[in-house]
């Protein structure tokens, strides 16, 4: 321990592990510690016994649920956009060789009390019961415009400058109604609130294209992929990358106190009476509680069920988005369900999550619209956690703190945070220009 | 787990054992036929593959070296996940390393997949004059714990190919895939051959 490191990373959450890996690959001397005796921090996946310890104190899980080790229950459930930024990072770092992925079966949206498949292409739009016959044709036209749109080819712009035309104006041009725009905005473009309507349409068009391209990539029923054995595999894979490039790993280190010099700059980290010196510290908010502030709260329910989510074509893995407007809320609600097909539960069992940015202190009541879509559940756990963001000035104290994970089922903002931190730490920009058109999957 | 296709078997194999027991040296001998007197403690490349023919099938081993995470008891469970085989290595001239090998066996019995083929390698068998662990003692331990045992030397190549061969022969053959396996994302179109294996 009593050595000097370039960087000490505290916490083995996904963000910290990606950074640890990138920094070790860059040749920096990295020490990575965690107060827990497992990898993943907040973004770990738990087996049944761990789950019961966490939410039911010392209770033993009932035998009918099967073997504890057949379960890998994510604490921060998220799906990965097949063509999104996380896949670029995975391929860029070659961490993919440690991981196995499978496409997610379905992507659905809640609309007027019912669950519908999200149409991703012009052909699917024509078949979707989400719209009436005339609206279908208008939507199809709009989808074709989006599919053909190419930022660098003005011929595809239909005379509009999408950096100034707002989404609302673009929609008006195609005559789409509010209901259609609601599912396009929230379930396809994956916006979390309605600000996008008055922002330049380019972002929304790009998001729609990403969605469609991701659906096309693995010919699944959704744009998402998900690792076998759960998301807890991701931090472990990046930790291995870091270790392979010389990073030193220590789990189960109590305290992990960050030490500062008289100028307020980081000087090292102390655990069990030993201090490791370092120039920089990278950590999650829990290691430097004085340098973060609370920015929100996530409410969620974790359920174990014996059936897939009803009305999702028996999807073994699925996401359902409940747009804010459909529920009269300020933020969207998300359903996430995974099963044996991704090795996160024994055969016949399903793990479902309902989550949202909390607007009250009563998750049981607040999450009800989502829970009602699940049908009967075998077990349910309610939980709330606070979200934090850093308030320090890294150039003054050399502390680089990640932002807590949000309620959404996506990773894009996770990767944006990591890339920004990487640039702050190293002064370099990570070039993620991997050729995704050449990238593909080797299927077993 | 080992997966099978066109008489090809893909099998993830992990190495475990004390620092300096000779894990990396065994791999280097098996994969490249080399031995380095002053093999550095492992960092860097820790992922190899090597194919060998055993009876009716070609086995492609995907070999994972520990990359040092075990040094402070911080090995990730992902490391054992889906492993079809493990070689637990100790140094016959070092009693402590044998003790730690037993710890690894316990850990594997707890965490690893139950059908995993486990081999115990008493390495540095060329150092007969410095021997501290008798072959008999290790053989008895191995038998009691369902492992197969060989003394090896990465230096002289004694039993190195043999231990991998023996593992290849012991791998369960036509194991029906219980769950359709996943895919590995790759930066180029898939080659003709099938991808690496996983899952149990
Ligand atoms: C329910 C739901 C599920 C989602 N699931 C996924 C998912 O599984 N995978 C995923 O990658 N994204 C997903 N998204 C997209 C996600 O909403 C956006 O990335 C996120 O809203 C952007 O967060 P932000 O407001 O912090 O940043 P923003 O300012 O909105 O965007 C940050 C940066 O990310 C880029 N960006 C935004 N959205 C996307 C996107 N969808 N794909 C790629 N780049 C984007 C922006 O161009 C910008 O550069 C999902 C969104 C929702 C609502
Ligand atoms: N005499 C002799 N020396 C060996 C043998 N195998 C390995 N060594 C030497 O033992 C030392 C350690 O070998 P490594 O292969 O690096 O051991 P390791 O288990 O990979 O060690 P870590 O990576 O540090 O965990 C090196 O100096 C090797 O040259 C052997 O069979 N005989
Ligand atoms: Mg080694």
PDB file of C-alpha atoms in Angstrom, chain A residues 124-385:
ATOM      1  CA  UNK A 124     -43.874  -1.094 -38.363  1.00  0.00           C
ATOM      2  CA  UNK A 125     -45.601   2.268 -38.103  1.00  0.00           C
ATOM      3  CA  UNK A 126     -48.128   1.094 -40.674  1.00  0.00           C
ATOM      4  CA  UNK A 127     -48.974  -1.947 -38.570  1.00  0.00           C
ATOM      5  CA  UNK A 128     -49.038  -0.270 -35.165  1.00  0.00           C
ATOM      6  CA  UNK A 129     -52.351  -0.074 -33.279  1.00  0.00           C
ATOM      7  CA  UNK A 130     -50.970   3.045 -31.605  1.00  0.00           C
ATOM      8  CA  UNK A 131     -52.393   5.172 -34.409  1.00  0.00           C
ATOM      9  CA  UNK A 132     -55.427   5.502 -36.598  1.00  0.00           C
ATOM     10  CA  UNK A 133     -55.213   4.832 -40.301  1.00  0.00           C
ATOM     11  CA  UNK A 134     -54.509   8.389 -41.475  1.00  0.00           C
ATOM     12  CA  UNK A 135     -52.096   9.079 -38.658  1.00  0.00           C
ATOM     13  CA  UNK A 136     -50.241   5.898 -39.629  1.00  0.00           C
ATOM     14  CA  UNK A 137     -49.610   7.216 -43.118  1.00  0.00           C
ATOM     15  CA  UNK A 138     -48.386  10.565 -41.804  1.00  0.00           C
ATOM     16  CA  UNK A 139     -46.140   8.817 -39.310  1.00  0.00           C
ATOM     17  CA  UNK A 140     -44.768   6.557 -42.009  1.00  0.00           C
ATOM     18  CA  UNK A 141     -43.826   9.600 -44.088  1.00  0.00           C
ATOM     19  CA  UNK A 142     -42.101  11.148 -41.107  1.00  0.00           C
ATOM     20  CA  UNK A 143     -40.188   7.926 -40.403  1.00  0.00           C
ATOM     21  CA  UNK A 144     -39.025   7.780 -44.013  1.00  0.00           C
ATOM     22  CA  UNK A 145     -37.767  11.357 -43.748  1.00  0.00           C
ATOM     23  CA  UNK A 146     -35.845  10.470 -40.584  1.00  0.00           C
ATOM     24  CA  UNK A 147     -34.407   7.276 -42.071  1.00  0.00           C
ATOM     25  CA  UNK A 148     -33.183   9.112 -45.158  1.00  0.00           C
ATOM     26  CA  UNK A 149     -31.949  12.171 -43.294  1.00  0.00           C
ATOM     27  CA  UNK A 150     -28.206  12.604 -43.625  1.00  0.00           C
ATOM     28  CA  UNK A 151     -26.632  15.544 -41.848  1.00  0.00           C
ATOM     29  CA  UNK A 152     -24.024  16.069 -44.548  1.00  0.00           C
ATOM     30  CA  UNK A 153     -26.366  15.727 -47.525  1.00  0.00           C
ATOM     31  CA  UNK A 154     -28.652  18.776 -47.918  1.00  0.00           C
ATOM     32  CA  UNK A 155     -30.730  16.907 -50.513  1.00  0.00           C
ATOM     33  CA  UNK A 156     -32.174  14.865 -47.648  1.00  0.00           C
ATOM     34  CA  UNK A 157     -33.096  17.909 -45.563  1.00  0.00           C
ATOM     35  CA  UNK A 158     -36.324  18.783 -47.401  1.00  0.00           C
ATOM     36  CA  UNK A 159     -35.375  22.427 -47.216  1.00  0.00           C
ATOM     37  CA  UNK A 160     -35.222  22.555 -43.416  1.00  0.00           C
ATOM     38  CA  UNK A 161     -32.314  23.464 -41.194  1.00  0.00           C
ATOM     39  CA  UNK A 162     -32.791  21.120 -38.246  1.00  0.00           C
ATOM     40  CA  UNK A 163     -30.320  23.058 -36.140  1.00  0.00           C
ATOM     41  CA  UNK A 164     -32.884  25.873 -35.986  1.00  0.00           C
ATOM     42  CA  UNK A 165     -36.248  24.239 -36.731  1.00  0.00           C
ATOM     43  CA  UNK A 166     -37.717  22.955 -33.455  1.00  0.00           C
ATOM     44  CA  UNK A 167     -39.116  19.472 -32.999  1.00  0.00           C
ATOM     45  CA  UNK A 168     -42.566  20.989 -32.552  1.00  0.00           C
ATOM     46  CA  UNK A 169     -42.276  22.723 -35.945  1.00  0.00           C
ATOM     47  CA  UNK A 170     -40.978  19.597 -37.636  1.00  0.00           C
ATOM     48  CA  UNK A 171     -43.862  17.557 -36.246  1.00  0.00           C
ATOM     49  CA  UNK A 172     -46.342  20.197 -37.379  1.00  0.00           C
ATOM     50  CA  UNK A 173     -44.951  19.935 -40.894  1.00  0.00           C
ATOM     51  CA  UNK A 174     -45.858  16.244 -40.924  1.00  0.00           C
ATOM     52  CA  UNK A 175     -49.158  16.883 -39.200  1.00  0.00           C
ATOM     53  CA  UNK A 176     -48.568  14.354 -36.413  1.00  0.00           C
ATOM     54  CA  UNK A 177     -50.825  14.505 -33.364  1.00  0.00           C
ATOM     55  CA  UNK A 178     -49.702  14.858 -29.742  1.00  0.00           C
ATOM     56  CA  UNK A 179     -50.293  11.217 -28.975  1.00  0.00           C
ATOM     57  CA  UNK A 180     -47.918  10.114 -31.752  1.00  0.00           C
ATOM     58  CA  UNK A 181     -45.320  12.649 -30.745  1.00  0.00           C
ATOM     59  CA  UNK A 182     -45.545  11.437 -27.171  1.00  0.00           C
ATOM     60  CA  UNK A 183     -44.426   7.909 -27.986  1.00  0.00           C
ATOM     61  CA  UNK A 184     -41.901   9.066 -30.578  1.00  0.00           C
ATOM     62  CA  UNK A 185     -40.356  11.534 -28.140  1.00  0.00           C
ATOM     63  CA  UNK A 186     -40.265   9.291 -25.112  1.00  0.00           C
ATOM     64  CA  UNK A 187     -40.088   5.730 -26.396  1.00  0.00           C
ATOM     65  CA  UNK A 188     -38.015   6.205 -29.563  1.00  0.00           C
ATOM     66  CA  UNK A 189     -36.000   9.378 -29.081  1.00  0.00           C
ATOM     67  CA  UNK A 190     -35.823   8.457 -25.385  1.00  0.00           C
ATOM     68  CA  UNK A 191     -36.297  11.946 -24.048  1.00  0.00           C
ATOM     69  CA  UNK A 192     -37.047  12.091 -20.364  1.00  0.00           C
ATOM     70  CA  UNK A 193     -39.230  15.194 -20.386  1.00  0.00           C
ATOM     71  CA  UNK A 194     -40.921  17.443 -22.945  1.00  0.00           C
ATOM     72  CA  UNK A 195     -38.248  20.120 -23.317  1.00  0.00           C
ATOM     73  CA  UNK A 196     -37.188  18.607 -26.626  1.00  0.00           C
ATOM     74  CA  UNK A 197     -40.336  19.901 -28.320  1.00  0.00           C
ATOM     75  CA  UNK A 198     -38.982  23.437 -28.282  1.00  0.00           C
ATOM     76  CA  UNK A 199     -35.382  22.532 -28.971  1.00  0.00           C
ATOM     77  CA  UNK A 200     -33.745  22.133 -32.404  1.00  0.00           C
ATOM     78  CA  UNK A 201     -35.080  18.972 -34.041  1.00  0.00           C
ATOM     79  CA  UNK A 202     -31.661  17.633 -35.030  1.00  0.00           C
ATOM     80  CA  UNK A 203     -31.110  15.935 -31.658  1.00  0.00           C
ATOM     81  CA  UNK A 204     -34.460  14.158 -31.791  1.00  0.00           C
ATOM     82  CA  UNK A 205     -33.907  13.048 -35.382  1.00  0.00           C
ATOM     83  CA  UNK A 206     -30.477  11.669 -34.449  1.00  0.00           C
ATOM     84  CA  UNK A 207     -31.917   9.820 -31.484  1.00  0.00           C
ATOM     85  CA  UNK A 208     -34.630   8.292 -33.679  1.00  0.00           C
ATOM     86  CA  UNK A 209     -31.994   7.172 -36.152  1.00  0.00           C
ATOM     87  CA  UNK A 210     -29.914   5.659 -33.373  1.00  0.00           C
ATOM     88  CA  UNK A 211     -32.960   3.751 -32.179  1.00  0.00           C
ATOM     89  CA  UNK A 212     -33.767   2.408 -35.653  1.00  0.00           C
ATOM     90  CA  UNK A 213     -30.142   1.532 -36.439  1.00  0.00           C
ATOM     91  CA  UNK A 214     -29.813  -0.238 -33.119  1.00  0.00           C
ATOM     92  CA  UNK A 215     -32.953  -2.287 -33.778  1.00  0.00           C
ATOM     93  CA  UNK A 216     -31.581  -3.237 -37.185  1.00  0.00           C
ATOM     94  CA  UNK A 217     -28.189  -4.225 -35.826  1.00  0.00           C
ATOM     95  CA  UNK A 218     -29.108  -7.530 -34.212  1.00  0.00           C
ATOM     96  CA  UNK A 219     -32.524  -8.076 -35.698  1.00  0.00           C
ATOM     97  CA  UNK A 220     -33.992  -8.335 -32.229  1.00  0.00           C
ATOM     98  CA  UNK A 221     -37.324  -6.893 -31.235  1.00  0.00           C
ATOM     99  CA  UNK A 222     -35.642  -3.963 -29.543  1.00  0.00           C
ATOM    100  CA  UNK A 223     -32.641  -1.656 -29.980  1.00  0.00           C
ATOM    101  CA  UNK A 224     -31.082  -3.031 -26.831  1.00  0.00           C
ATOM    102  CA  UNK A 225     -28.570  -5.645 -25.828  1.00  0.00           C
ATOM    103  CA  UNK A 226     -27.802  -6.888 -22.341  1.00  0.00           C
ATOM    104  CA  UNK A 227     -24.951  -8.995 -20.941  1.00  0.00           C
ATOM    105  CA  UNK A 228     -25.479 -12.570 -19.807  1.00  0.00           C
ATOM    106  CA  UNK A 229     -25.336 -12.785 -15.995  1.00  0.00           C
ATOM    107  CA  UNK A 230     -26.388  -9.169 -15.584  1.00  0.00           C
ATOM    108  CA  UNK A 231     -24.823  -5.753 -15.601  1.00  0.00           C
ATOM    109  CA  UNK A 232     -22.550  -6.607 -12.674  1.00  0.00           C
ATOM    110  CA  UNK A 233     -20.334  -8.236 -15.309  1.00  0.00           C
ATOM    111  CA  UNK A 234     -19.506  -4.879 -16.876  1.00  0.00           C
ATOM    112  CA  UNK A 235     -17.536  -3.324 -13.985  1.00  0.00           C
ATOM    113  CA  UNK A 236     -15.743  -6.643 -13.510  1.00  0.00           C
ATOM    114  CA  UNK A 237     -14.721  -6.745 -17.149  1.00  0.00           C
ATOM    115  CA  UNK A 238     -13.300  -3.218 -17.035  1.00  0.00           C
ATOM    116  CA  UNK A 239     -11.572  -4.013 -13.733  1.00  0.00           C
ATOM    117  CA  UNK A 240      -9.906  -6.960 -15.421  1.00  0.00           C
ATOM    118  CA  UNK A 241      -8.788  -4.662 -18.234  1.00  0.00           C
ATOM    119  CA  UNK A 242      -7.266  -2.363 -15.642  1.00  0.00           C
ATOM    120  CA  UNK A 243      -5.568  -5.260 -13.829  1.00  0.00           C
ATOM    121  CA  UNK A 244      -4.216  -6.691 -17.071  1.00  0.00           C
ATOM    122  CA  UNK A 245      -2.566  -3.306 -17.655  1.00  0.00           C
ATOM    123  CA  UNK A 246      -1.025  -3.244 -14.211  1.00  0.00           C
ATOM    124  CA  UNK A 247      -3.795  -1.801 -12.036  1.00  0.00           C
ATOM    125  CA  UNK A 248      -3.691  -3.007  -8.428  1.00  0.00           C
ATOM    126  CA  UNK A 249      -6.967  -4.217  -6.916  1.00  0.00           C
ATOM    127  CA  UNK A 250      -7.990  -4.224  -3.262  1.00  0.00           C
ATOM    128  CA  UNK A 251     -11.528  -4.995  -2.219  1.00  0.00           C
ATOM    129  CA  UNK A 252     -12.891  -4.989   1.318  1.00  0.00           C
ATOM    130  CA  UNK A 253     -10.853  -1.948   2.363  1.00  0.00           C
ATOM    131  CA  UNK A 254     -12.651  -0.152   5.176  1.00  0.00           C
ATOM    132  CA  UNK A 255     -12.774   3.622   5.458  1.00  0.00           C
ATOM    133  CA  UNK A 256     -10.770   4.683   2.367  1.00  0.00           C
ATOM    134  CA  UNK A 257     -10.237   8.185   3.725  1.00  0.00           C
ATOM    135  CA  UNK A 258      -9.057  10.721   1.178  1.00  0.00           C
ATOM    136  CA  UNK A 259      -6.163  12.833   2.526  1.00  0.00           C
ATOM    137  CA  UNK A 260      -5.447  16.428   1.502  1.00  0.00           C
ATOM    138  CA  UNK A 261      -2.363  18.648   1.724  1.00  0.00           C
ATOM    139  CA  UNK A 262      -2.391  22.188   3.109  1.00  0.00           C
ATOM    140  CA  UNK A 263      -3.453  23.612  -0.282  1.00  0.00           C
ATOM    141  CA  UNK A 264      -6.500  21.369  -0.291  1.00  0.00           C
ATOM    142  CA  UNK A 265      -5.133  19.083  -2.993  1.00  0.00           C
ATOM    143  CA  UNK A 266      -5.402  15.316  -2.743  1.00  0.00           C
ATOM    144  CA  UNK A 267      -2.307  13.692  -1.265  1.00  0.00           C
ATOM    145  CA  UNK A 268      -3.367  10.093  -0.716  1.00  0.00           C
ATOM    146  CA  UNK A 269      -5.870   7.618   0.650  1.00  0.00           C
ATOM    147  CA  UNK A 270      -5.769   5.946   4.074  1.00  0.00           C
ATOM    148  CA  UNK A 271      -7.227   2.560   4.905  1.00  0.00           C
ATOM    149  CA  UNK A 272      -6.463   0.344   7.889  1.00  0.00           C
ATOM    150  CA  UNK A 273      -3.800   2.763   9.083  1.00  0.00           C
ATOM    151  CA  UNK A 274      -1.796   2.741   5.869  1.00  0.00           C
ATOM    152  CA  UNK A 275      -1.670   5.640   3.471  1.00  0.00           C
ATOM    153  CA  UNK A 276      -1.126   5.232  -0.240  1.00  0.00           C
ATOM    154  CA  UNK A 277       0.089   8.438  -1.863  1.00  0.00           C
ATOM    155  CA  UNK A 278      -1.379   9.693  -5.120  1.00  0.00           C
ATOM    156  CA  UNK A 279      -1.719  12.689  -7.377  1.00  0.00           C
ATOM    157  CA  UNK A 280      -5.399  12.240  -8.214  1.00  0.00           C
ATOM    158  CA  UNK A 281      -8.458  10.529  -6.806  1.00  0.00           C
ATOM    159  CA  UNK A 282     -11.364   9.235  -8.883  1.00  0.00           C
ATOM    160  CA  UNK A 283     -14.418   8.115  -6.921  1.00  0.00           C
ATOM    161  CA  UNK A 284     -18.166   7.787  -6.650  1.00  0.00           C
ATOM    162  CA  UNK A 285     -20.073  10.310  -4.498  1.00  0.00           C
ATOM    163  CA  UNK A 286     -20.105   8.074  -1.403  1.00  0.00           C
ATOM    164  CA  UNK A 287     -16.349   8.419  -0.863  1.00  0.00           C
ATOM    165  CA  UNK A 288     -16.359  12.227  -0.740  1.00  0.00           C
ATOM    166  CA  UNK A 289     -19.732  13.161   0.770  1.00  0.00           C
ATOM    167  CA  UNK A 290     -18.536  16.708   1.499  1.00  0.00           C
ATOM    168  CA  UNK A 291     -17.906  17.437  -2.143  1.00  0.00           C
ATOM    169  CA  UNK A 292     -21.277  16.436  -3.600  1.00  0.00           C
ATOM    170  CA  UNK A 293     -24.852  17.631  -3.337  1.00  0.00           C
ATOM    171  CA  UNK A 294     -28.139  15.838  -3.612  1.00  0.00           C
ATOM    172  CA  UNK A 295     -29.890  16.429  -6.923  1.00  0.00           C
ATOM    173  CA  UNK A 296     -32.754  13.983  -6.797  1.00  0.00           C
ATOM    174  CA  UNK A 297     -34.134  10.708  -5.655  1.00  0.00           C
ATOM    175  CA  UNK A 298     -34.996   7.490  -7.445  1.00  0.00           C
ATOM    176  CA  UNK A 299     -37.951   5.340  -6.403  1.00  0.00           C
ATOM    177  CA  UNK A 300     -37.980   1.741  -7.511  1.00  0.00           C
ATOM    178  CA  UNK A 301     -39.508  -1.640  -6.956  1.00  0.00           C
ATOM    179  CA  UNK A 302     -37.644  -4.887  -7.564  1.00  0.00           C
ATOM    180  CA  UNK A 303     -39.941  -7.833  -8.227  1.00  0.00           C
ATOM    181  CA  UNK A 304     -39.469 -11.560  -8.663  1.00  0.00           C
ATOM    182  CA  UNK A 305     -42.239 -13.027 -10.811  1.00  0.00           C
ATOM    183  CA  UNK A 306     -43.143 -16.362 -12.390  1.00  0.00           C
ATOM    184  CA  UNK A 307     -44.382 -14.957 -15.696  1.00  0.00           C
ATOM    185  CA  UNK A 308     -43.266 -12.395 -18.276  1.00  0.00           C
ATOM    186  CA  UNK A 309     -44.816  -8.917 -18.228  1.00  0.00           C
ATOM    187  CA  UNK A 310     -48.351  -9.347 -19.635  1.00  0.00           C
ATOM    188  CA  UNK A 311     -49.073  -8.038 -23.143  1.00  0.00           C
ATOM    189  CA  UNK A 312     -45.427  -8.057 -24.225  1.00  0.00           C
ATOM    190  CA  UNK A 313     -45.639 -11.129 -26.513  1.00  0.00           C
ATOM    191  CA  UNK A 314     -44.121 -13.255 -23.750  1.00  0.00           C
ATOM    192  CA  UNK A 315     -40.850 -11.365 -24.072  1.00  0.00           C
ATOM    193  CA  UNK A 316     -38.124 -12.953 -21.954  1.00  0.00           C
ATOM    194  CA  UNK A 317     -36.498  -9.533 -21.716  1.00  0.00           C
ATOM    195  CA  UNK A 318     -38.267  -6.267 -22.259  1.00  0.00           C
ATOM    196  CA  UNK A 319     -38.407  -2.554 -21.602  1.00  0.00           C
ATOM    197  CA  UNK A 320     -41.651  -0.637 -21.237  1.00  0.00           C
ATOM    198  CA  UNK A 321     -41.635   3.147 -21.082  1.00  0.00           C
ATOM    199  CA  UNK A 322     -44.532   4.948 -19.428  1.00  0.00           C
ATOM    200  CA  UNK A 323     -44.285   8.534 -20.667  1.00  0.00           C
ATOM    201  CA  UNK A 324     -44.862  11.229 -18.022  1.00  0.00           C
ATOM    202  CA  UNK A 325     -47.918  12.646 -19.771  1.00  0.00           C
ATOM    203  CA  UNK A 326     -49.667   9.274 -19.834  1.00  0.00           C
ATOM    204  CA  UNK A 327     -49.407   9.193 -16.042  1.00  0.00           C
ATOM    205  CA  UNK A 328     -49.823  12.871 -15.272  1.00  0.00           C
ATOM    206  CA  UNK A 329     -46.293  13.005 -13.874  1.00  0.00           C
ATOM    207  CA  UNK A 330     -43.246  15.178 -14.378  1.00  0.00           C
ATOM    208  CA  UNK A 331     -40.937  12.262 -15.190  1.00  0.00           C
ATOM    209  CA  UNK A 332     -41.238   9.035 -17.132  1.00  0.00           C
ATOM    210  CA  UNK A 333     -41.569   5.661 -15.454  1.00  0.00           C
ATOM    211  CA  UNK A 334     -39.634   2.623 -16.669  1.00  0.00           C
ATOM    212  CA  UNK A 335     -40.282  -1.097 -16.550  1.00  0.00           C
ATOM    213  CA  UNK A 336     -37.389  -3.427 -17.083  1.00  0.00           C
ATOM    214  CA  UNK A 337     -37.715  -7.198 -17.106  1.00  0.00           C
ATOM    215  CA  UNK A 338     -35.099  -9.889 -17.550  1.00  0.00           C
ATOM    216  CA  UNK A 339     -34.987 -13.631 -17.014  1.00  0.00           C
ATOM    217  CA  UNK A 340     -33.327 -16.980 -17.532  1.00  0.00           C
ATOM    218  CA  UNK A 341     -32.623 -16.088 -21.142  1.00  0.00           C
ATOM    219  CA  UNK A 342     -29.946 -13.655 -19.881  1.00  0.00           C
ATOM    220  CA  UNK A 343     -28.916 -15.929 -16.994  1.00  0.00           C
ATOM    221  CA  UNK A 344     -30.187 -13.599 -14.296  1.00  0.00           C
ATOM    222  CA  UNK A 345     -32.801 -15.957 -12.841  1.00  0.00           C
ATOM    223  CA  UNK A 346     -33.583 -19.674 -12.871  1.00  0.00           C
ATOM    224  CA  UNK A 347     -35.905 -21.059 -15.509  1.00  0.00           C
ATOM    225  CA  UNK A 348     -39.458 -19.838 -15.062  1.00  0.00           C
ATOM    226  CA  UNK A 349     -38.537 -16.799 -12.948  1.00  0.00           C
ATOM    227  CA  UNK A 350     -38.478 -13.184 -14.065  1.00  0.00           C
ATOM    228  CA  UNK A 351     -36.890 -10.140 -12.466  1.00  0.00           C
ATOM    229  CA  UNK A 352     -38.841  -6.953 -13.062  1.00  0.00           C
ATOM    230  CA  UNK A 353     -38.015  -3.404 -12.014  1.00  0.00           C
ATOM    231  CA  UNK A 354     -40.233  -0.376 -11.892  1.00  0.00           C
ATOM    232  CA  UNK A 355     -38.336   2.868 -11.492  1.00  0.00           C
ATOM    233  CA  UNK A 356     -38.781   6.584 -11.741  1.00  0.00           C
ATOM    234  CA  UNK A 357     -37.390   9.868 -10.504  1.00  0.00           C
ATOM    235  CA  UNK A 358     -39.257  10.136  -7.193  1.00  0.00           C
ATOM    236  CA  UNK A 359     -41.794  12.914  -6.849  1.00  0.00           C
ATOM    237  CA  UNK A 360     -43.087  11.752  -3.450  1.00  0.00           C
ATOM    238  CA  UNK A 361     -41.836   9.805  -0.428  1.00  0.00           C
ATOM    239  CA  UNK A 362     -44.201   6.906  -1.010  1.00  0.00           C
ATOM    240  CA  UNK A 363     -42.770   4.561  -3.635  1.00  0.00           C
ATOM    241  CA  UNK A 364     -45.565   2.024  -3.074  1.00  0.00           C
ATOM    242  CA  UNK A 365     -48.162   4.537  -4.273  1.00  0.00           C
ATOM    243  CA  UNK A 366     -46.027   6.368  -6.771  1.00  0.00           C
ATOM    244  CA  UNK A 367     -44.963   3.225  -8.640  1.00  0.00           C
ATOM    245  CA  UNK A 368     -48.458   1.753  -8.780  1.00  0.00           C
ATOM    246  CA  UNK A 369     -49.142   2.504 -12.480  1.00  0.00           C
ATOM    247  CA  UNK A 370     -46.054   0.486 -13.390  1.00  0.00           C
ATOM    248  CA  UNK A 371     -46.691  -2.273 -10.859  1.00  0.00           C
ATOM    249  CA  UNK A 372     -50.243  -2.689 -12.167  1.00  0.00           C
ATOM    250  CA  UNK A 373     -48.806  -3.774 -15.521  1.00  0.00           C
ATOM    251  CA  UNK A 374     -46.823  -6.631 -13.962  1.00  0.00           C
ATOM    252  CA  UNK A 375     -49.607  -8.880 -12.725  1.00  0.00           C
ATOM    253  CA  UNK A 376     -49.019 -10.977  -9.587  1.00  0.00           C
ATOM    254  CA  UNK A 377     -45.498 -10.988  -8.165  1.00  0.00           C
ATOM    255  CA  UNK A 378     -43.808 -13.588  -5.946  1.00  0.00           C
ATOM    256  CA  UNK A 379     -41.711 -11.068  -4.042  1.00  0.00           C
ATOM    257  CA  UNK A 380     -41.416  -7.309  -4.077  1.00  0.00           C
ATOM    258  CA  UNK A 381     -38.849  -4.925  -2.589  1.00  0.00           C
ATOM    259  CA  UNK A 382     -39.335  -1.173  -2.468  1.00  0.00           C
ATOM    260  CA  UNK A 383     -36.372   1.121  -2.329  1.00  0.00           C
ATOM    261  CA  UNK A 384     -35.419   4.762  -2.662  1.00  0.00           C
ATOM    262  CA  UNK A 385     -31.967   6.169  -3.165  1.00  0.00           C
TER     263      UNK A 385
END
